[in-house]
mmCIF file of N, CA and C in Angstrom:
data_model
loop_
_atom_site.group_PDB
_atom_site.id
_atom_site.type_symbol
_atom_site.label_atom_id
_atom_site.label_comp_id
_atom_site.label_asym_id
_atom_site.label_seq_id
_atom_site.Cartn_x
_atom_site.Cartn_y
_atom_site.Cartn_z
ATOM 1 N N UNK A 3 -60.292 28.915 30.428
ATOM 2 C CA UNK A 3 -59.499 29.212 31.614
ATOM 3 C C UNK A 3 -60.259 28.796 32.873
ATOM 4 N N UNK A 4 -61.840 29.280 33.431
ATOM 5 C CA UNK A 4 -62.125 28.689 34.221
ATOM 6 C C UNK A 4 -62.486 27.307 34.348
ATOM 7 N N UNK A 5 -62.572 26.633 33.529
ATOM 8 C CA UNK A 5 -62.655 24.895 33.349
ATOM 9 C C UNK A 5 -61.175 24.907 33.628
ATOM 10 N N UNK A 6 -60.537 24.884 33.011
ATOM 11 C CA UNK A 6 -58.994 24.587 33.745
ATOM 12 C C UNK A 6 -58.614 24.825 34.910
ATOM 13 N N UNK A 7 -58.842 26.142 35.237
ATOM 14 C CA UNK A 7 -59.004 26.578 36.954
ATOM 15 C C UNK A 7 -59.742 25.476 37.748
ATOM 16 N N UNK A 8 -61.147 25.549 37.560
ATOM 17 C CA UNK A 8 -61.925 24.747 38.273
ATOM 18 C C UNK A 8 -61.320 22.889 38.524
ATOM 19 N N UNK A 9 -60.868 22.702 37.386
ATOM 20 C CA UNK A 9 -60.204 21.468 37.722
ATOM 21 C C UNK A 9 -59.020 21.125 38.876
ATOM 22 N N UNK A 10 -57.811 22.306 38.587
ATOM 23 C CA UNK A 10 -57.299 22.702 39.263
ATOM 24 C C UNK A 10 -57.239 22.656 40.860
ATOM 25 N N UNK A 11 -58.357 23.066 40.585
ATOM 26 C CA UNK A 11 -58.145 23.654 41.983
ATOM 27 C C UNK A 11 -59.207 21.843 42.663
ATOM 28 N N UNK A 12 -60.141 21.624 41.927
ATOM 29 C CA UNK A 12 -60.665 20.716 42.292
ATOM 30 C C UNK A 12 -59.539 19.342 42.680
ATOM 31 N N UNK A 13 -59.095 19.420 41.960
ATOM 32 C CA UNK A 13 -57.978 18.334 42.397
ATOM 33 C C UNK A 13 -56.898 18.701 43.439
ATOM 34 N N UNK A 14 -56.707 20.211 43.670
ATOM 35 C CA UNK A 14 -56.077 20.443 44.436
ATOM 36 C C UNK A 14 -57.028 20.412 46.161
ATOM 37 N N UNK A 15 -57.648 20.299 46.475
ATOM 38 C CA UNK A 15 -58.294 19.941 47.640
ATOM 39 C C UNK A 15 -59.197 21.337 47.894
ATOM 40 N N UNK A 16 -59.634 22.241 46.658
ATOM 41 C CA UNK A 16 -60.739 22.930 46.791
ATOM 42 C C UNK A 16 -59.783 24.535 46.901
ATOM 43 N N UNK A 17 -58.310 24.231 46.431
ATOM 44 C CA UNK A 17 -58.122 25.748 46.490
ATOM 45 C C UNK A 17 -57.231 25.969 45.280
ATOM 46 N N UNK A 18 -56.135 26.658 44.881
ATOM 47 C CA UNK A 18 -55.531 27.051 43.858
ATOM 48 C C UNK A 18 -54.126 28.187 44.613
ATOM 49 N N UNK A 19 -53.048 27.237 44.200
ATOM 50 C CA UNK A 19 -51.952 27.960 44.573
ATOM 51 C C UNK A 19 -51.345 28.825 43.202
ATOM 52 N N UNK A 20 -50.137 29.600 43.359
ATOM 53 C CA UNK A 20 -49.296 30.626 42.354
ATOM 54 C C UNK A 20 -48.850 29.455 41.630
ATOM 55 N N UNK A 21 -48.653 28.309 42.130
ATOM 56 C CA UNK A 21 -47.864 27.563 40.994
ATOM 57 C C UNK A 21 -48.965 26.801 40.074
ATOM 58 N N UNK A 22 -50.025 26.740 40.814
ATOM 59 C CA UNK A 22 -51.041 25.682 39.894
ATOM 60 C C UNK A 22 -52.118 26.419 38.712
ATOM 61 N N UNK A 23 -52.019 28.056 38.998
ATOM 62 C CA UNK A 23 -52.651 28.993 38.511
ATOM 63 C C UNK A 23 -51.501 29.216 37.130
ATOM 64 N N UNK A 24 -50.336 29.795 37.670
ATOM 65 C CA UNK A 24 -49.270 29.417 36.391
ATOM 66 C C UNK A 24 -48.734 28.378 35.550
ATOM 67 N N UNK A 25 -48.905 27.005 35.679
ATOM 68 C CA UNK A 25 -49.304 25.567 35.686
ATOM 69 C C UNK A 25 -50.495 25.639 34.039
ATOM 70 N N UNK A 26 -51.560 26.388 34.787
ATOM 71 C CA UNK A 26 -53.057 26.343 33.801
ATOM 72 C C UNK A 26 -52.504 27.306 33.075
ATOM 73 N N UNK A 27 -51.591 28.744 32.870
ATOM 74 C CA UNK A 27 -51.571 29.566 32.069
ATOM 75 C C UNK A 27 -50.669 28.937 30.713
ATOM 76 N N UNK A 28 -49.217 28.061 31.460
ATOM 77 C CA UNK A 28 -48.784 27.399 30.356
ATOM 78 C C UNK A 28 -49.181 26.513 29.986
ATOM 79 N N UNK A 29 -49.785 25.263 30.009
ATOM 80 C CA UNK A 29 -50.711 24.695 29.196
ATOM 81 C C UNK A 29 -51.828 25.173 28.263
ATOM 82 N N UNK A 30 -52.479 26.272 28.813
ATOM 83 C CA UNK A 30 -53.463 26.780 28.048
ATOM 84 C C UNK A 30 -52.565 27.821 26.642
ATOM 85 N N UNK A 31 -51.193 28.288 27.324
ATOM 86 C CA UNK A 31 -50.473 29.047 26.545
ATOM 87 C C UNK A 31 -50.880 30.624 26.322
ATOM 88 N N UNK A 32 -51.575 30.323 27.375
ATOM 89 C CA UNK A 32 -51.937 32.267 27.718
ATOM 90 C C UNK A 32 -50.934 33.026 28.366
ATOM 91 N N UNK A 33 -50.636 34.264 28.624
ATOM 92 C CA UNK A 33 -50.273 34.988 29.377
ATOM 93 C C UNK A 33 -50.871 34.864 31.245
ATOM 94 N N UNK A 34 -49.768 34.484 31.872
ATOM 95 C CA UNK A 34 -49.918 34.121 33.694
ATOM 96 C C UNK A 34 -50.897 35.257 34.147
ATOM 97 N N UNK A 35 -50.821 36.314 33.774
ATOM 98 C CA UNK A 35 -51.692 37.523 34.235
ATOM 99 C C UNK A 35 -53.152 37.418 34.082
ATOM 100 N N UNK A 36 -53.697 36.514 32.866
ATOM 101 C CA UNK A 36 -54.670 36.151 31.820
ATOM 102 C C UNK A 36 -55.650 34.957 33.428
ATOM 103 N N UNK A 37 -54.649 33.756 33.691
ATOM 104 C CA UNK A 37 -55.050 32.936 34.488
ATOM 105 C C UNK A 37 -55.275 33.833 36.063
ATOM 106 N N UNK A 38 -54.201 34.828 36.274
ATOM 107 C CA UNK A 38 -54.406 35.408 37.859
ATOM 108 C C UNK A 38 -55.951 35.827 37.652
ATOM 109 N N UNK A 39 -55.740 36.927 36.368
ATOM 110 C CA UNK A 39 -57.387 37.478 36.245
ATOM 111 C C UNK A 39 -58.438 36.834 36.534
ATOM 112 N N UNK A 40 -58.642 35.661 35.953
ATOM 113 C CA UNK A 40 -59.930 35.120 36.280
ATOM 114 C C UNK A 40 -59.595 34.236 37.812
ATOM 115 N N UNK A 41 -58.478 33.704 38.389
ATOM 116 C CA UNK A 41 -58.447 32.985 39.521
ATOM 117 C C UNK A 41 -59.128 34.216 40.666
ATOM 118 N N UNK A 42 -58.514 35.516 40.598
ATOM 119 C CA UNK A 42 -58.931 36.455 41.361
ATOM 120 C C UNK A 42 -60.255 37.116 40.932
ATOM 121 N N UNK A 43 -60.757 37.113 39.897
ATOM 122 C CA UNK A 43 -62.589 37.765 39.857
ATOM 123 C C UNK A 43 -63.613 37.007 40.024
ATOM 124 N N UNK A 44 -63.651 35.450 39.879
ATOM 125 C CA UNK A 44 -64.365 34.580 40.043
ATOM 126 C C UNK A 44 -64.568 33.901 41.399
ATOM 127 N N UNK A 45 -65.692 34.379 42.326
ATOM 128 C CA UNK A 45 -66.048 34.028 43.387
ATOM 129 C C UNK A 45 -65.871 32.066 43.360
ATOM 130 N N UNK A 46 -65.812 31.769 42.996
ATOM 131 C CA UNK A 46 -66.101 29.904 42.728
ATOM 132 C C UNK A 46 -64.619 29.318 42.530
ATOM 133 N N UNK A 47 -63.771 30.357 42.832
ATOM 134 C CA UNK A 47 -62.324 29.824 42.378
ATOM 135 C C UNK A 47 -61.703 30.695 44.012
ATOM 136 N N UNK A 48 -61.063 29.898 44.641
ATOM 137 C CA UNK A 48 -59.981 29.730 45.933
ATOM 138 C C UNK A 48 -58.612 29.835 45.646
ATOM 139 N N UNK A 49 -58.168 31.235 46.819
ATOM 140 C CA UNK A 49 -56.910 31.796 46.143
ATOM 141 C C UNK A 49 -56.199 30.884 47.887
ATOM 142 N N UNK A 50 -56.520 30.482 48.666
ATOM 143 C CA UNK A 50 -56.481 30.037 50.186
ATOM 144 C C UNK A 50 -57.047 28.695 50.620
ATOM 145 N N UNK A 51 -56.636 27.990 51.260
ATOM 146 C CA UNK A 51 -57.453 26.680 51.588
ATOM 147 C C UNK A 51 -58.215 26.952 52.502
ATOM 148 N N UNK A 52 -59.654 26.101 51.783
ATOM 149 C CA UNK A 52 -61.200 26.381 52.199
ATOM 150 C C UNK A 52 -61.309 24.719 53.192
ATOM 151 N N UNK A 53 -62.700 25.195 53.356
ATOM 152 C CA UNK A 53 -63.328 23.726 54.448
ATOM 153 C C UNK A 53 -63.617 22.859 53.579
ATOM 154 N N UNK A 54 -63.772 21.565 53.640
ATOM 155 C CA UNK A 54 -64.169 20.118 52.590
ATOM 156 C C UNK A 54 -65.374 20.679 51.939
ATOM 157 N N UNK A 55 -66.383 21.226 52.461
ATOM 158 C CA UNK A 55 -67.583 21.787 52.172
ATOM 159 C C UNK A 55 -67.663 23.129 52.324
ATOM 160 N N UNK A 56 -67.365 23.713 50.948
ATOM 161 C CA UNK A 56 -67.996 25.370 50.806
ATOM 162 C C UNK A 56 -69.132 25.592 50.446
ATOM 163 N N UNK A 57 -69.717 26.206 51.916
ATOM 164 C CA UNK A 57 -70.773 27.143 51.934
ATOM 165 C C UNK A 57 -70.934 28.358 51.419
ATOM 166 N N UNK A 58 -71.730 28.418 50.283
ATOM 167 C CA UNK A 58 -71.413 29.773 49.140
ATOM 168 C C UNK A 58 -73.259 30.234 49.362
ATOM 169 N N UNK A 59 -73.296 31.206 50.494
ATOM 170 C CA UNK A 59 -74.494 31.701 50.638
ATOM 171 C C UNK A 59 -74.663 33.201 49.676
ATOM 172 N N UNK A 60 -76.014 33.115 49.308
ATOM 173 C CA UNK A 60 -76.236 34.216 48.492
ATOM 174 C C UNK A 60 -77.124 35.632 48.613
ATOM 175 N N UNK A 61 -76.649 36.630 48.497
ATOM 176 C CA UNK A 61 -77.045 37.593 49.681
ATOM 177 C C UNK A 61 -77.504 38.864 48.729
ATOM 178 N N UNK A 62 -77.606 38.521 47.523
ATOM 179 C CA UNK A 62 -77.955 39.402 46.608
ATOM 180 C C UNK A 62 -79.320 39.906 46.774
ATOM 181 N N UNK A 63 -79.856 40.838 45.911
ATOM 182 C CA UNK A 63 -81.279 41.575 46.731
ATOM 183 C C UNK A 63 -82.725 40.744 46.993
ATOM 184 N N UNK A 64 -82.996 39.918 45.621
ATOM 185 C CA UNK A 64 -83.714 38.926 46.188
ATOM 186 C C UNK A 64 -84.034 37.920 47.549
ATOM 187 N N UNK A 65 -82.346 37.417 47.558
ATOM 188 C CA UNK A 65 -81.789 36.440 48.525
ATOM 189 C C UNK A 65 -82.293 37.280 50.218
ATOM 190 N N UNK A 66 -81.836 38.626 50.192
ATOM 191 C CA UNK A 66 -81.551 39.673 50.942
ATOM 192 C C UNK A 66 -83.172 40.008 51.488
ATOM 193 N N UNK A 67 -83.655 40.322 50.585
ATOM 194 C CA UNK A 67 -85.622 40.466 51.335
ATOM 195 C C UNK A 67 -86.114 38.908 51.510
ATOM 196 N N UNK A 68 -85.319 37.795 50.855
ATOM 197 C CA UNK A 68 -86.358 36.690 51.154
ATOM 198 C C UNK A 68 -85.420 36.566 52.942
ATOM 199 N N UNK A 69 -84.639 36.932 53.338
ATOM 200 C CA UNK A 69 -84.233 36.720 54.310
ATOM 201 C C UNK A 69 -83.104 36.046 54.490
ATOM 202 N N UNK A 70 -82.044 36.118 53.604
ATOM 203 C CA UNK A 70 -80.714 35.426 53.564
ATOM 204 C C UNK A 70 -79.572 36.074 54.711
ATOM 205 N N UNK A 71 -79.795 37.357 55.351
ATOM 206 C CA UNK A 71 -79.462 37.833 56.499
ATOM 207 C C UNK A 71 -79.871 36.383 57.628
ATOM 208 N N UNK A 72 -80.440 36.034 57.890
ATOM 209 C CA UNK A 72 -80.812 35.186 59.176
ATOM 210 C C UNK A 72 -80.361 34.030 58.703
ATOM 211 N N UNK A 73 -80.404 33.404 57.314
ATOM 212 C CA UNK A 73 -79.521 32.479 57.047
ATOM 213 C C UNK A 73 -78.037 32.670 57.291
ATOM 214 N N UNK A 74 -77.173 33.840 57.105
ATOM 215 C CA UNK A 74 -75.826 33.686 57.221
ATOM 216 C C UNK A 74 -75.558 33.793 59.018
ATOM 217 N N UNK A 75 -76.600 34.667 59.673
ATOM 218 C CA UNK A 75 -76.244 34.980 61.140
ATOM 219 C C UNK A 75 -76.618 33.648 61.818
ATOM 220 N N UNK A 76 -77.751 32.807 61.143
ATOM 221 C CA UNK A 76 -77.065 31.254 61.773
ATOM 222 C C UNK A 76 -76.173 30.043 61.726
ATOM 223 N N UNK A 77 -75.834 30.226 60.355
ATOM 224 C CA UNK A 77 -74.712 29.615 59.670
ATOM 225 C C UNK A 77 -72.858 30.027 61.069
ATOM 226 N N UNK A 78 -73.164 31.596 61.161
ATOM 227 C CA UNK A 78 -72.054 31.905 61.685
ATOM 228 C C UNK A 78 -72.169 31.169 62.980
ATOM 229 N N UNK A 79 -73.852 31.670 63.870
ATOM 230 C CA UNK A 79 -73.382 30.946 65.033
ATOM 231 C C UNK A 79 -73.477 29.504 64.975
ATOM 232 N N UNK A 80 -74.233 28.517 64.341
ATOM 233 C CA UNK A 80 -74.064 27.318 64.467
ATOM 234 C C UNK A 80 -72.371 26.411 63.940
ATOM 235 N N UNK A 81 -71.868 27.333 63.275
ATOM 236 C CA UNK A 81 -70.369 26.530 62.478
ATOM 237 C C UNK A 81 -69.357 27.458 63.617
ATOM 238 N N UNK A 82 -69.530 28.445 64.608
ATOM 239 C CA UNK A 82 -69.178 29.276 65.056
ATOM 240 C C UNK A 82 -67.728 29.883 64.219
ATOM 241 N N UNK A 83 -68.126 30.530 63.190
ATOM 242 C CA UNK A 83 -66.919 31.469 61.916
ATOM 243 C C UNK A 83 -67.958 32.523 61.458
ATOM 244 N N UNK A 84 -67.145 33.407 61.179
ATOM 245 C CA UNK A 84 -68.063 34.158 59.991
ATOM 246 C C UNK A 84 -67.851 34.271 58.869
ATOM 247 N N UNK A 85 -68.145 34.736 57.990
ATOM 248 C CA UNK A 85 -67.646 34.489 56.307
ATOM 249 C C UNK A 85 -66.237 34.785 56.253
ATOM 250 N N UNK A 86 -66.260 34.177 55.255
ATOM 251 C CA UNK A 86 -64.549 33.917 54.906
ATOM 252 C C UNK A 86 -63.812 32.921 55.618
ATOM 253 N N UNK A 87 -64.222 32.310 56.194
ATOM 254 C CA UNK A 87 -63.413 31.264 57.339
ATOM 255 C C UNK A 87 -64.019 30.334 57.380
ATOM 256 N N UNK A 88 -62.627 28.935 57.705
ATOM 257 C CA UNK A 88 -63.649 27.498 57.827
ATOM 258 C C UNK A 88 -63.265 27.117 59.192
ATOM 259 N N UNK A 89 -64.103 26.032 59.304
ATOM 260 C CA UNK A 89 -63.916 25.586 60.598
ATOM 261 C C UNK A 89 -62.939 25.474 60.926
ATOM 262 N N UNK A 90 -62.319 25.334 62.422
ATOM 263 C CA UNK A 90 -61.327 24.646 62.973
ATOM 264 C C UNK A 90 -60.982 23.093 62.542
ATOM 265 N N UNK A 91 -61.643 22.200 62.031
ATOM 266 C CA UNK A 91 -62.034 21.194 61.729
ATOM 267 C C UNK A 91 -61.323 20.796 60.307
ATOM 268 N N UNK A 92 -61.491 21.709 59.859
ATOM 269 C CA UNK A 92 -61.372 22.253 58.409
ATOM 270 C C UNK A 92 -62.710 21.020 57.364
ATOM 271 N N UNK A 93 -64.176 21.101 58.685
ATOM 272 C CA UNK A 93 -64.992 20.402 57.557
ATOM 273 C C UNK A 93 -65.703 21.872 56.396
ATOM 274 N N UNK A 94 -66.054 22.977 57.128
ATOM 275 C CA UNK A 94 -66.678 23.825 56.358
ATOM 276 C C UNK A 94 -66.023 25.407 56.537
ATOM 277 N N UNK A 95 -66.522 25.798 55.236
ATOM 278 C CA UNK A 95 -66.198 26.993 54.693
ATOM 279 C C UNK A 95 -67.330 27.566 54.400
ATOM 280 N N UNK A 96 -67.523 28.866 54.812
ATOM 281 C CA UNK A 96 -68.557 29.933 54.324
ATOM 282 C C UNK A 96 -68.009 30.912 53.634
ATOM 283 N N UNK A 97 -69.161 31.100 53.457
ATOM 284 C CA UNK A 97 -68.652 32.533 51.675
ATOM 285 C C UNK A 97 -69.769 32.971 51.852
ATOM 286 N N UNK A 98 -69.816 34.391 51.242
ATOM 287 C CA UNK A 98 -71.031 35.379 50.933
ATOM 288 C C UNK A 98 -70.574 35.222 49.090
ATOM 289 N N UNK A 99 -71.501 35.303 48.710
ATOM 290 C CA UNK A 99 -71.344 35.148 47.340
ATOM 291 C C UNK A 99 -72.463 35.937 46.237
ATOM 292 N N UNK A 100 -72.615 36.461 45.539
ATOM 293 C CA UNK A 100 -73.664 38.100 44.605
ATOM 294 C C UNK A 100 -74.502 36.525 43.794
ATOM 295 N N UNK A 101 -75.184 37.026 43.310
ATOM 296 C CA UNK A 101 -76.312 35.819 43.106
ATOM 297 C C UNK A 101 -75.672 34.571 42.414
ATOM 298 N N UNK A 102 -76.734 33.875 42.470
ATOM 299 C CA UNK A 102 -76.572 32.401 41.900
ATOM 300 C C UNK A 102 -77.457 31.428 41.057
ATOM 301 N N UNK A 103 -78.105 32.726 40.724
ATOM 302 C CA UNK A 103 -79.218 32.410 40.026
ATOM 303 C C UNK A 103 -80.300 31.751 39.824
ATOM 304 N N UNK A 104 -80.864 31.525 41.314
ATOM 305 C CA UNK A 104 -82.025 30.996 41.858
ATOM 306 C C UNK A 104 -82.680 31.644 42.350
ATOM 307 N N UNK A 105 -82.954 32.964 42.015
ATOM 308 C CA UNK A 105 -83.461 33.908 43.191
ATOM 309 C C UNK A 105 -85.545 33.380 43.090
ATOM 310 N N UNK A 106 -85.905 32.575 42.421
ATOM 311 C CA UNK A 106 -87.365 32.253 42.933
ATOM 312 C C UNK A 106 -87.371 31.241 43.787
ATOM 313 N N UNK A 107 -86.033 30.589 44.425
ATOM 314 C CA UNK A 107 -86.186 29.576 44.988
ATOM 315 C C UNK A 107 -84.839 30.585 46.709
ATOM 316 N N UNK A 108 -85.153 31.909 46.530
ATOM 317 C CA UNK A 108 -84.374 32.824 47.860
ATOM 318 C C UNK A 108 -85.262 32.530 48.848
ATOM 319 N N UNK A 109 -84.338 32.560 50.262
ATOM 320 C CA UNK A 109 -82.839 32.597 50.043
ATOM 321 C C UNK A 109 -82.261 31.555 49.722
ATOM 322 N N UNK A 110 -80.892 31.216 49.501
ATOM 323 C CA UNK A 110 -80.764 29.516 49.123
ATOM 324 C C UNK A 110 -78.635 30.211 48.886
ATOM 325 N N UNK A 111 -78.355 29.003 48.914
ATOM 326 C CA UNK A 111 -77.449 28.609 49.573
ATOM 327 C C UNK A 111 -76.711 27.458 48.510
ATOM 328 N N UNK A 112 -75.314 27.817 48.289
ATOM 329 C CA UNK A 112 -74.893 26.414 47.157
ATOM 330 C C UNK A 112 -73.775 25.509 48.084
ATOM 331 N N UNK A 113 -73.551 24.714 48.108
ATOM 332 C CA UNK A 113 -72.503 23.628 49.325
ATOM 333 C C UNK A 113 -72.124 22.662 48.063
ATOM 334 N N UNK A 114 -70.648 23.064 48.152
ATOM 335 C CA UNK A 114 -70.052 22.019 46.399
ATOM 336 C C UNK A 114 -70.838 22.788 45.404
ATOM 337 N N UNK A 115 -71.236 21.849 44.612
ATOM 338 C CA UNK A 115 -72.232 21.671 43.426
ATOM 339 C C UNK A 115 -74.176 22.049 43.396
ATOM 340 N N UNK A 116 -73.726 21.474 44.454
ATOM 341 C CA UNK A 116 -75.585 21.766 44.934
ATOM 342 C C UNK A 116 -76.061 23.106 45.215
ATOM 343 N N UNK A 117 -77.715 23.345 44.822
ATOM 344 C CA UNK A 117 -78.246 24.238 45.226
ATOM 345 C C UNK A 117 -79.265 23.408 46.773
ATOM 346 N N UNK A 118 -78.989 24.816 47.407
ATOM 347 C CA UNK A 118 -80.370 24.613 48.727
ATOM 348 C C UNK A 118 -80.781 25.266 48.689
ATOM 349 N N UNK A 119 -82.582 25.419 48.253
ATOM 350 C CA UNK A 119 -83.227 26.608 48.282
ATOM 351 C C UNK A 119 -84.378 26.664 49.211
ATOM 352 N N UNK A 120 -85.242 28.035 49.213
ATOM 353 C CA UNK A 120 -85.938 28.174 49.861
ATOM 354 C C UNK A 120 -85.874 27.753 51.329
ATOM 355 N N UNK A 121 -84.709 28.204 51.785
ATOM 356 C CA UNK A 121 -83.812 27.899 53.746
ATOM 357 C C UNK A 121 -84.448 28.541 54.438
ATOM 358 N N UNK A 122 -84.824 28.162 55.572
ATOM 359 C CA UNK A 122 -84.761 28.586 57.047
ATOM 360 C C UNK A 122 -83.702 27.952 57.959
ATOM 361 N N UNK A 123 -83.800 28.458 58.812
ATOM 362 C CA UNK A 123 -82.658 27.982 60.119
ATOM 363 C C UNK A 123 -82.548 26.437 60.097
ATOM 364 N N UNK A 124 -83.849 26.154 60.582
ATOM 365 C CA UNK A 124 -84.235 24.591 60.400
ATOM 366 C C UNK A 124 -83.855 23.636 59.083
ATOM 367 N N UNK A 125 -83.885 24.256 57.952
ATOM 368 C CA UNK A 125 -83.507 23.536 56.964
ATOM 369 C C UNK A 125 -82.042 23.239 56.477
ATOM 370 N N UNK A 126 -81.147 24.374 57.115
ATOM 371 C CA UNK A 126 -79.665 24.546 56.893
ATOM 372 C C UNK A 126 -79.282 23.536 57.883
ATOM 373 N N UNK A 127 -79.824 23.551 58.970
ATOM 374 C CA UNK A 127 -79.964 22.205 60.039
ATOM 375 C C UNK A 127 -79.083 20.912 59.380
ATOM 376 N N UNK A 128 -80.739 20.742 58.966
ATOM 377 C CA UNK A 128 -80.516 19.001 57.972
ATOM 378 C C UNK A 128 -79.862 18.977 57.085
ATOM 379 N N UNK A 129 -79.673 20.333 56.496
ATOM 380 C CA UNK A 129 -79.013 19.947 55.233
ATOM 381 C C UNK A 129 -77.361 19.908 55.959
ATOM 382 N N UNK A 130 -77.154 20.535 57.094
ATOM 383 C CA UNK A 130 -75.613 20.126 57.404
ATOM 384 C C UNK A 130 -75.195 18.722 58.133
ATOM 385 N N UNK A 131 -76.761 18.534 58.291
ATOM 386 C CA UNK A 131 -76.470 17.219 59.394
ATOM 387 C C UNK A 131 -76.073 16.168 58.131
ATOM 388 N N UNK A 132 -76.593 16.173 57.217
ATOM 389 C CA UNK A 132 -76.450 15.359 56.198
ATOM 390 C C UNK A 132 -75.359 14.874 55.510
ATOM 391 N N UNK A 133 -74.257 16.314 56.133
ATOM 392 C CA UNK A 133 -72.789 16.081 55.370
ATOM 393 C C UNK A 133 -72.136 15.258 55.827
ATOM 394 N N UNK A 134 -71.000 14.617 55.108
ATOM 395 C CA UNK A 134 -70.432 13.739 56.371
ATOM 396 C C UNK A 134 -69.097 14.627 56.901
#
């Protein structure tokens, strides 16, 4: 179900509508309730259209003492949004997101596919200047 989701939604421009979620339940031949379940518990799956680039910062306790607080409070003012919201632009999207399983490389930060670890202010910098 989430490989089907994830496709989904990947082809759908990074989000997942009622029809494309019910779409994956009959093909897969599950019960529609089966596909809502996981579209709605899985942080990595978009029930709303996000920014080209989701920012999925991680704020879990590791993330949290290495200092992932000062990562999201510059994220907000430099993209000027706060979580849950993308730009006006619609280039980026932020998220708070429970770990990600890098916590020796906290705080750190996933954008798409990628991990960014071990961030400061300065490094979220380049790594946004980098996007197109």
């Amino acid at each position: 179900v989430l490989t089907a989701l994830s496709l989904a939604q990947e082809a759908n421009g990074g989000w997942l509508t009622s029809e494309l979620i019910e779409a994956v339940a009959e093909y897969l031949e599950i019960r529609p309730v089966a596909a809502y379940e996981a579209a709605t518990f899985y942080s990595m799956l978009e029930l709303k259209p996000v920014g080209r680039h989701k920012i999925s910062v991680c704020t879990n306790i590791s993330c949290m003492l290495c200092g992932s607080d000062e990562i999201v409070a510059h994220l907000e003012r430099k993209l000027a949004i706060k979580l849950g919201q993308s730009t006006p632009d619609g280039k980026f999207y932020l998220k708070e997101v429970e770990c990600l399983g890098a916590c020796g490389g906290a705080p750190m930060m996933m954008i798409g596919k990628d991990y960014h670890e071990n961030l400061t202010p300065q490094r979220v910098d380049e790594i946004l200047a980098n996007l197109e």
